[in-house]
Amino acid sequence: MSKPASDTRLMVSYAYDNVMSLDIVGPLQVFATANDELALLGRVESYECMVVADQAGPIKTSSCIRLHADVARSDVSLKDIDTLFVPGGDGMPTLRKDVGLRQWLQDAEKKVTRLGSICSGALILAEAGLLDGRMATTHWSRCDEMARDFPAVHLMGDRLHSYDPTGFDGDPHVFTSAGVTAGIDLALAIVEADFGRTLALSVARRLVMFLKRPGGQAQFSSYLIPDKGVTSRLASLLDWVPGNLDQNLSLDVLADRAGMTPRTFSRVFTRDMGMSPARYVERVRVEAARALLQDDTTAISNVATLCGFRHPETLRRAFQRHLSVSPQEYAERFARKSLTPV
């Protein structure tokens, strides 16, 4: 493979059988669209996009679409790569056991400018020891697995990605992104770092998406649905909570409804749900508030009352904790019309 021109950044995505196609195509399309915008500005800089695999040729993705790997990874000069992406997909568990891939990634980390993962690809990087001591995220369904198998990783389950070109709140060298479309958010962040906010905004507009999505990746609706493994002692309580968010949902009240002492209830709940009762209640309230904020007839003060936050300021703090965005900002983006602040 010939070395790209100095004004060209080589963006490479590693592909494998049963990879998620969007994890590869999504980010690479962002860079291709950035090329269109750069050309309109008369700029000579550009991205070169490439797909590599263990061998050149067709790769069957999890959607049954076949992608074509341009070259075998062994034929790629790592020092020529600007950014290497490791995507996720159904084939990820097998790749975690691939010693050859692990060594290749360890070598790549020393030579490429940037090394990032998309979705569950983070577990492949973690298996290679490349996330130890670093902040990282992954698809929400893999967070427990990441925390269990790689305790040295600083897991941030509610982040869209951990890339930060300043190095202040993330890593500009080795980084991760959350589930599926978060890879597109990551790619936009890279475009912004490379060519500035104005160009990144032009790319986002062309792709009809936010330059920066509000909030993290947490899919809070999952907290409204009891897990299949939850004991029957909690099932009825979890069904009852969403319909009574405006009530007193203190530990004592919840424990009494579950027929346990507060101490036993707290222990059982944390064991079965993976979080404290108070944190669970707050997350369900935030999810309910999100739904109400999409209704342009409901004032934020009323949302706070209906969801049990009592005061708009309490709602605001909860939104910042869970979504990194204020209720007003959320409403401005997702309601049919802006809401009355108070």
One Martini backbone bead per residue (centre of mass of N, CA, C, O) as a GRO file, in nm:
protein
  342
    1MET     BB    1   0.094   0.037   0.025
    2SER     BB    2   0.068   0.356  -0.025
    3LYS     BB    3   0.144   0.658   0.076
    4PRO     BB    4  -0.014   0.917   0.174
    5ALA     BB    5  -0.064   1.218   0.157
    6SER     BB    6  -0.002   1.476   0.380
    7ASP     BB    7  -0.317   1.589   0.321
    8THR     BB    8  -0.390   1.288   0.410
    9ARG     BB    9  -0.623   1.092   0.592
   10LEU     BB   10  -0.612   0.769   0.719
   11MET     BB   11  -0.915   0.575   0.739
   12VAL     BB   12  -0.959   0.279   0.937
   13SER     BB   13  -1.147  -0.030   0.911
   14TYR     BB   14  -1.217  -0.312   1.082
   15ALA     BB   15  -1.306  -0.637   0.957
   16TYR     BB   16  -1.566  -0.891   1.020
   17ASP     BB   17  -1.745  -1.140   1.087
   18ASN     BB   18  -2.037  -1.008   1.208
   19VAL     BB   19  -2.043  -0.723   1.167
   20MET     BB   20  -2.149  -0.402   1.201
   21SER     BB   21  -2.212  -0.203   0.943
   22LEU     BB   22  -2.255   0.082   1.081
   23ASP     BB   23  -1.975   0.091   1.225
   24ILE     BB   24  -1.842   0.147   0.944
   25VAL     BB   25  -2.019   0.333   0.756
   26GLY     BB   26  -2.084   0.576   0.930
   27PRO     BB   27  -1.802   0.707   0.978
   28LEU     BB   28  -1.705   0.704   0.677
   29GLN     BB   29  -1.929   0.898   0.577
   30VAL     BB   30  -1.835   1.144   0.728
   31PHE     BB   31  -1.562   1.167   0.578
   32ALA     BB   32  -1.680   1.186   0.293
   33THR     BB   33  -1.846   1.445   0.351
   34ALA     BB   34  -1.605   1.617   0.428
   35ASN     BB   35  -1.484   1.614   0.145
   36ASP     BB   36  -1.709   1.773   0.011
   37GLU     BB   37  -1.673   2.030   0.186
   38LEU     BB   38  -1.374   2.082   0.119
   39ALA     BB   39  -1.413   2.115  -0.188
   40LEU     BB   40  -1.604   2.365  -0.172
   41LEU     BB   41  -1.352   2.531  -0.031
   42GLY     BB   42  -1.074   2.444  -0.177
   43ARG     BB   43  -0.948   2.214  -0.034
   44VAL     BB   44  -0.677   1.969  -0.007
   45GLU     BB   45  -0.784   1.824   0.207
   46SER     BB   46  -0.830   1.474   0.327
   47TYR     BB   47  -0.993   1.166   0.323
   48GLU     BB   48  -0.904   0.818   0.356
   49CYS     BB   49  -1.087   0.527   0.297
   50MET     BB   50  -1.069   0.204   0.476
   51VAL     BB   51  -1.089  -0.156   0.448
   52VAL     BB   52  -0.999  -0.414   0.673
   53ALA     BB   53  -0.864  -0.751   0.702
   54ASP     BB   54  -0.733  -1.051   0.717
   55GLN     BB   55  -0.865  -1.044   0.426
   56ALA     BB   56  -0.927  -0.983   0.125
   57GLY     BB   57  -1.270  -0.905   0.074
   58PRO     BB   58  -1.550  -1.040   0.170
   59ILE     BB   59  -1.791  -0.931   0.428
   60LYS     BB   60  -2.005  -1.054   0.664
   61THR     BB   61  -2.264  -0.918   0.811
   62SER     BB   62  -2.526  -0.900   1.041
   63SER     BB   63  -2.719  -0.797   0.783
   64CYS     BB   64  -2.587  -0.956   0.517
   65ILE     BB   65  -2.409  -0.755   0.426
   66ARG     BB   66  -2.146  -0.695   0.199
   67LEU     BB   67  -1.816  -0.623   0.243
   68HIS     BB   68  -1.508  -0.474   0.121
   69ALA     BB   69  -1.186  -0.552   0.156
   70ASP     BB   70  -0.909  -0.403   0.037
   71VAL     BB   71  -0.715  -0.527   0.263
   72ALA     BB   72  -0.486  -0.668   0.443
   73ARG     BB   73  -0.358  -0.600   0.747
   74SER     BB   74  -0.060  -0.698   0.674
   75ASP     BB   75  -0.051  -0.464   0.427
   76VAL     BB   76  -0.046  -0.246   0.642
   77SER     BB   77   0.082   0.061   0.734
   78LEU     BB   78   0.062   0.187   1.043
   79LYS     BB   79   0.217   0.468   1.004
   80ASP     BB   80  -0.013   0.567   0.782
   81ILE     BB   81  -0.220   0.582   1.002
   82ASP     BB   82  -0.438   0.783   1.162
   83THR     BB   83  -0.717   0.602   1.186
   84LEU     BB   84  -0.840   0.333   1.395
   85PHE     BB   85  -1.112   0.103   1.372
   86VAL     BB   86  -1.319  -0.089   1.609
   87PRO     BB   87  -1.581  -0.273   1.572
   88GLY     BB   88  -1.884  -0.416   1.619
   89GLY     BB   89  -2.053  -0.734   1.701
   90ASP     BB   90  -2.122  -1.071   1.685
   91GLY     BB   91  -1.797  -1.131   1.641
   92MET     BB   92  -1.650  -1.028   1.900
   93PRO     BB   93  -1.599  -1.275   2.091
   94THR     BB   94  -1.397  -1.411   1.897
   95LEU     BB   95  -1.190  -1.172   1.877
   96ARG     BB   96  -1.096  -1.177   2.177
   97LYS     BB   97  -0.923  -1.460   2.109
   98ASP     BB   98  -0.727  -1.311   1.911
   99VAL     BB   99  -0.392  -1.295   1.918
  100GLY     BB  100  -0.314  -1.152   1.654
  101LEU     BB  101  -0.496  -0.904   1.691
  102ARG     BB  102  -0.385  -0.811   1.958
  103GLN     BB  103  -0.099  -0.750   1.851
  104TRP     BB  104  -0.180  -0.550   1.628
  105LEU     BB  105  -0.306  -0.340   1.824
  106GLN     BB  106  -0.053  -0.293   1.994
  107ASP     BB  107   0.110  -0.187   1.755
  108ALA     BB  108  -0.085   0.038   1.666
  109GLU     BB  109  -0.078   0.216   1.927
  110LYS     BB  110   0.231   0.306   1.857
  111LYS     BB  111   0.161   0.437   1.544
  112VAL     BB  112  -0.099   0.563   1.558
  113THR     BB  113  -0.276   0.844   1.621
  114ARG     BB  114  -0.559   0.678   1.621
  115LEU     BB  115  -0.766   0.472   1.851
  116GLY     BB  116  -1.088   0.320   1.792
  117SER     BB  117  -1.422   0.246   1.897
  118ILE     BB  118  -1.724   0.064   1.824
  119CYS     BB  119  -1.905  -0.018   2.053
  120SER     BB  120  -1.810  -0.350   2.124
  121GLY     BB  121  -1.508  -0.297   2.039
  122ALA     BB  122  -1.399  -0.228   2.324
  123LEU     BB  123  -1.342  -0.528   2.411
  124ILE     BB  124  -1.103  -0.565   2.221
  125LEU     BB  125  -0.925  -0.347   2.344
  126ALA     BB  126  -0.934  -0.456   2.633
  127GLU     BB  127  -0.804  -0.735   2.569
  128ALA     BB  128  -0.530  -0.573   2.479
  129GLY     BB  129  -0.490  -0.343   2.715
  130LEU     BB  130  -0.581  -0.037   2.598
  131LEU     BB  131  -0.787   0.059   2.858
  132ASP     BB  132  -0.609   0.080   3.083
  133GLY     BB  133  -0.675   0.370   3.270
  134ARG     BB  134  -0.917   0.439   3.090
  135MET     BB  135  -1.165   0.592   2.943
  136ALA     BB  136  -1.487   0.426   2.878
  137THR     BB  137  -1.711   0.284   2.634
  138THR     BB  138  -2.031   0.127   2.544
  139HIS     BB  139  -2.266  -0.062   2.505
  140TRP     BB  140  -2.510  -0.095   2.734
  141SER     BB  141  -2.517  -0.422   2.715
  142ARG     BB  142  -2.180  -0.424   2.790
  143CYS     BB  143  -2.110  -0.293   3.067
  144ASP     BB  144  -2.104  -0.533   3.261
  145GLU     BB  145  -1.884  -0.687   3.111
  146MET     BB  146  -1.667  -0.474   3.131
  147ALA     BB  147  -1.660  -0.448   3.442
  148ARG     BB  148  -1.594  -0.749   3.498
  149ASP     BB  149  -1.339  -0.802   3.292
  150PHE     BB  150  -1.237  -0.468   3.325
  151PRO     BB  151  -1.147  -0.302   3.606
  152ALA     BB  152  -0.921  -0.095   3.480
  153VAL     BB  153  -1.157   0.041   3.357
  154HIS     BB  154  -1.313   0.358   3.303
  155LEU     BB  155  -1.640   0.351   3.318
  156MET     BB  156  -1.886   0.521   3.083
  157GLY     BB  157  -2.218   0.447   3.028
  158ASP     BB  158  -2.323   0.771   2.942
  159ARG     BB  159  -2.144   0.785   2.683
  160LEU     BB  160  -2.078   0.836   2.349
  161HIS     BB  161  -1.772   0.928   2.406
  162SER     BB  162  -1.393   0.953   2.471
  163TYR     BB  163  -1.323   1.187   2.288
  164ASP     BB  164  -1.036   1.426   2.335
  165PRO     BB  165  -0.820   1.654   2.199
  166THR     BB  166  -0.729   1.787   2.487
  167GLY     BB  167  -0.732   1.567   2.735
  168PHE     BB  168  -0.937   1.649   2.969
  169ASP     BB  169  -1.212   1.431   2.900
  170GLY     BB  170  -0.999   1.235   2.759
  171ASP     BB  171  -0.875   1.072   2.454
  172PRO     BB  172  -0.673   1.131   2.158
  173HIS     BB  173  -0.574   0.819   2.106
  174VAL     BB  174  -0.762   0.636   2.300
  175PHE     BB  175  -1.098   0.526   2.215
  176THR     BB  176  -1.461   0.541   2.250
  177SER     BB  177  -1.793   0.409   2.180
  178ALA     BB  178  -2.105   0.355   2.162
  179GLY     BB  179  -2.393   0.275   2.025
  180VAL     BB  180  -2.353   0.271   1.694
  181THR     BB  181  -2.433   0.591   1.626
  182ALA     BB  182  -2.191   0.695   1.802
  183GLY     BB  183  -1.982   0.673   1.572
  184ILE     BB  184  -2.078   0.935   1.435
  185ASP     BB  185  -2.016   1.125   1.665
  186LEU     BB  186  -1.716   1.064   1.668
  187ALA     BB  187  -1.652   1.153   1.378
  188LEU     BB  188  -1.738   1.448   1.420
  189ALA     BB  189  -1.527   1.509   1.639
  190ILE     BB  190  -1.287   1.464   1.449
  191VAL     BB  191  -1.353   1.677   1.240
  192GLU     BB  192  -1.344   1.913   1.438
  193ALA     BB  193  -1.046   1.869   1.520
  194ASP     BB  194  -0.927   1.895   1.221
  195PHE     BB  195  -1.141   2.152   1.088
  196GLY     BB  196  -1.367   2.238   1.268
  197ARG     BB  197  -1.684   2.344   1.344
  198THR     BB  198  -1.793   2.441   1.071
  199LEU     BB  199  -1.747   2.178   0.913
  200ALA     BB  200  -1.898   1.987   1.104
  201LEU     BB  201  -2.170   2.131   1.068
  202SER     BB  202  -2.195   2.077   0.764
  203VAL     BB  203  -2.202   1.771   0.792
  204ALA     BB  204  -2.447   1.750   0.979
  205ARG     BB  205  -2.647   1.884   0.786
  206ARG     BB  206  -2.614   1.684   0.549
  207LEU     BB  207  -2.694   1.435   0.759
  208VAL     BB  208  -2.914   1.515   0.957
  209MET     BB  209  -2.766   1.619   1.238
  210PHE     BB  210  -2.606   1.644   1.520
  211LEU     BB  211  -2.317   1.758   1.631
  212LYS     BB  212  -2.435   1.744   1.937
  213ARG     BB  213  -2.568   1.543   2.144
  214PRO     BB  214  -2.775   1.520   2.392
  215GLY     BB  215  -2.628   1.356   2.608
  216GLY     BB  216  -2.621   1.031   2.643
  217GLN     BB  217  -2.675   0.672   2.590
  218ALA     BB  218  -2.888   0.617   2.778
  219GLN     BB  219  -3.163   0.380   2.801
  220PHE     BB  220  -3.412   0.442   3.019
  221SER     BB  221  -3.646   0.251   2.934
  222SER     BB  222  -3.514  -0.010   3.057
  223TYR     BB  223  -3.602   0.067   3.360
  224LEU     BB  224  -3.919   0.003   3.313
  225ILE     BB  225  -3.811  -0.295   3.262
  226PRO     BB  226  -3.803  -0.583   3.393
  227ASP     BB  227  -3.597  -0.818   3.439
  228LYS     BB  228  -3.600  -1.158   3.403
  229GLY     BB  229  -3.415  -1.192   3.678
  230VAL     BB  230  -3.614  -1.083   3.857
  231THR     BB  231  -3.761  -1.109   4.133
  232SER     BB  232  -4.082  -1.149   4.254
  233ARG     BB  233  -4.039  -0.940   4.490
  234LEU     BB  234  -4.008  -0.691   4.262
  235ALA     BB  235  -4.205  -0.688   4.019
  236SER     BB  236  -4.455  -0.532   4.134
  237LEU     BB  237  -4.303  -0.277   4.209
  238LEU     BB  238  -4.196  -0.207   3.919
  239ASP     BB  239  -4.488  -0.171   3.808
  240TRP     BB  240  -4.573   0.067   4.013
  241VAL     BB  241  -4.377   0.311   3.999
  242PRO     BB  242  -4.447   0.468   3.721
  243GLY     BB  243  -4.753   0.541   3.844
  244ASN     BB  244  -4.597   0.690   4.126
  245LEU     BB  245  -4.395   0.948   4.101
  246ASP     BB  246  -4.559   1.167   4.291
  247GLN     BB  247  -4.472   1.005   4.521
  248ASN     BB  248  -4.349   0.856   4.795
  249LEU     BB  249  -4.011   0.694   4.728
  250SER     BB  250  -3.892   0.581   4.966
  251LEU     BB  251  -3.739   0.330   5.123
  252ASP     BB  252  -3.968   0.267   5.322
  253VAL     BB  253  -4.199   0.250   5.116
  254LEU     BB  254  -4.081   0.030   4.932
  255ALA     BB  255  -4.033  -0.185   5.147
  256ASP     BB  256  -4.326  -0.213   5.240
  257ARG     BB  257  -4.440  -0.299   4.959
  258ALA     BB  258  -4.231  -0.556   4.951
  259GLY     BB  259  -4.212  -0.687   5.246
  260MET     BB  260  -3.962  -0.533   5.387
  261THR     BB  261  -3.694  -0.436   5.511
  262PRO     BB  262  -3.487  -0.186   5.438
  263ARG     BB  263  -3.226  -0.354   5.443
  264THR     BB  264  -3.319  -0.592   5.267
  265PHE     BB  265  -3.421  -0.432   5.025
  266SER     BB  266  -3.155  -0.294   4.949
  267ARG     BB  267  -3.000  -0.555   4.897
  268VAL     BB  268  -3.188  -0.688   4.684
  269PHE     BB  269  -3.205  -0.456   4.482
  270THR     BB  270  -2.902  -0.420   4.422
  271ARG     BB  271  -2.855  -0.709   4.328
  272ASP     BB  272  -3.088  -0.721   4.095
  273MET     BB  273  -3.038  -0.408   3.962
  274GLY     BB  274  -2.747  -0.260   4.010
  275MET     BB  275  -2.892  -0.056   4.217
  276SER     BB  276  -3.030   0.171   4.387
  277PRO     BB  277  -3.339   0.277   4.463
  278ALA     BB  278  -3.286   0.582   4.420
  279ARG     BB  279  -3.162   0.560   4.135
  280TYR     BB  280  -3.397   0.425   3.998
  281VAL     BB  281  -3.613   0.638   4.048
  282GLU     BB  282  -3.467   0.869   3.904
  283ARG     BB  283  -3.458   0.734   3.623
  284VAL     BB  284  -3.762   0.706   3.584
  285ARG     BB  285  -3.822   1.009   3.612
  286VAL     BB  286  -3.653   1.097   3.373
  287GLU     BB  287  -3.805   0.936   3.159
  288ALA     BB  288  -4.078   1.072   3.205
  289ALA     BB  289  -3.982   1.363   3.151
  290ARG     BB  290  -3.899   1.324   2.860
  291ALA     BB  291  -4.182   1.265   2.753
  292LEU     BB  292  -4.315   1.534   2.849
  293LEU     BB  293  -4.112   1.734   2.694
  294GLN     BB  294  -4.251   1.650   2.406
  295ASP     BB  295  -4.482   1.827   2.521
  296ASP     BB  296  -4.590   2.155   2.438
  297THR     BB  297  -4.811   2.178   2.700
  298THR     BB  298  -4.572   2.139   2.914
  299ALA     BB  299  -4.442   2.255   3.183
  300ILE     BB  300  -4.162   2.220   3.370
  301SER     BB  301  -4.297   2.247   3.647
  302ASN     BB  302  -4.502   2.015   3.593
  303VAL     BB  303  -4.301   1.793   3.540
  304ALA     BB  304  -4.174   1.795   3.819
  305THR     BB  305  -4.434   1.718   3.971
  306LEU     BB  306  -4.527   1.455   3.816
  307CYS     BB  307  -4.224   1.313   3.872
  308GLY     BB  308  -4.126   1.401   4.182
  309PHE     BB  309  -3.931   1.672   4.202
  310ARG     BB  310  -4.117   1.944   4.277
  311HIS     BB  311  -3.863   2.100   4.138
  312PRO     BB  312  -3.695   2.232   3.872
  313GLU     BB  313  -3.409   2.208   3.997
  314THR     BB  314  -3.417   1.904   4.049
  315LEU     BB  315  -3.457   1.830   3.753
  316ARG     BB  316  -3.201   1.961   3.643
  317ARG     BB  317  -2.996   1.791   3.805
  318ALA     BB  318  -3.086   1.516   3.695
  319PHE     BB  319  -3.029   1.574   3.397
  320GLN     BB  320  -2.727   1.628   3.431
  321ARG     BB  321  -2.651   1.352   3.545
  322HIS     BB  322  -2.786   1.169   3.299
  323LEU     BB  323  -2.767   1.387   3.022
  324SER     BB  324  -2.606   1.660   3.008
  325VAL     BB  325  -2.883   1.832   3.029
  326SER     BB  326  -3.134   2.041   3.012
  327PRO     BB  327  -3.470   2.060   2.994
  328GLN     BB  328  -3.476   2.298   2.794
  329GLU     BB  329  -3.282   2.178   2.584
  330TYR     BB  330  -3.446   1.926   2.531
  331ALA     BB  331  -3.707   2.067   2.439
  332GLU     BB  332  -3.584   2.231   2.198
  333ARG     BB  333  -3.517   1.956   2.036
  334PHE     BB  334  -3.800   1.760   2.092
  335ALA     BB  335  -4.013   1.949   2.076
  336ARG     BB  336  -4.246   2.105   1.880
  337LYS     BB  337  -4.211   2.323   2.107
  338SER     BB  338  -4.129   2.541   2.315
  339LEU     BB  339  -4.112   2.580   2.652
  340THR     BB  340  -4.202   2.672   2.952
  341PRO     BB  341  -3.981   2.704   3.198
  342VAL     BB  342  -4.216   2.775   3.455
   0.00000   0.00000   0.00000
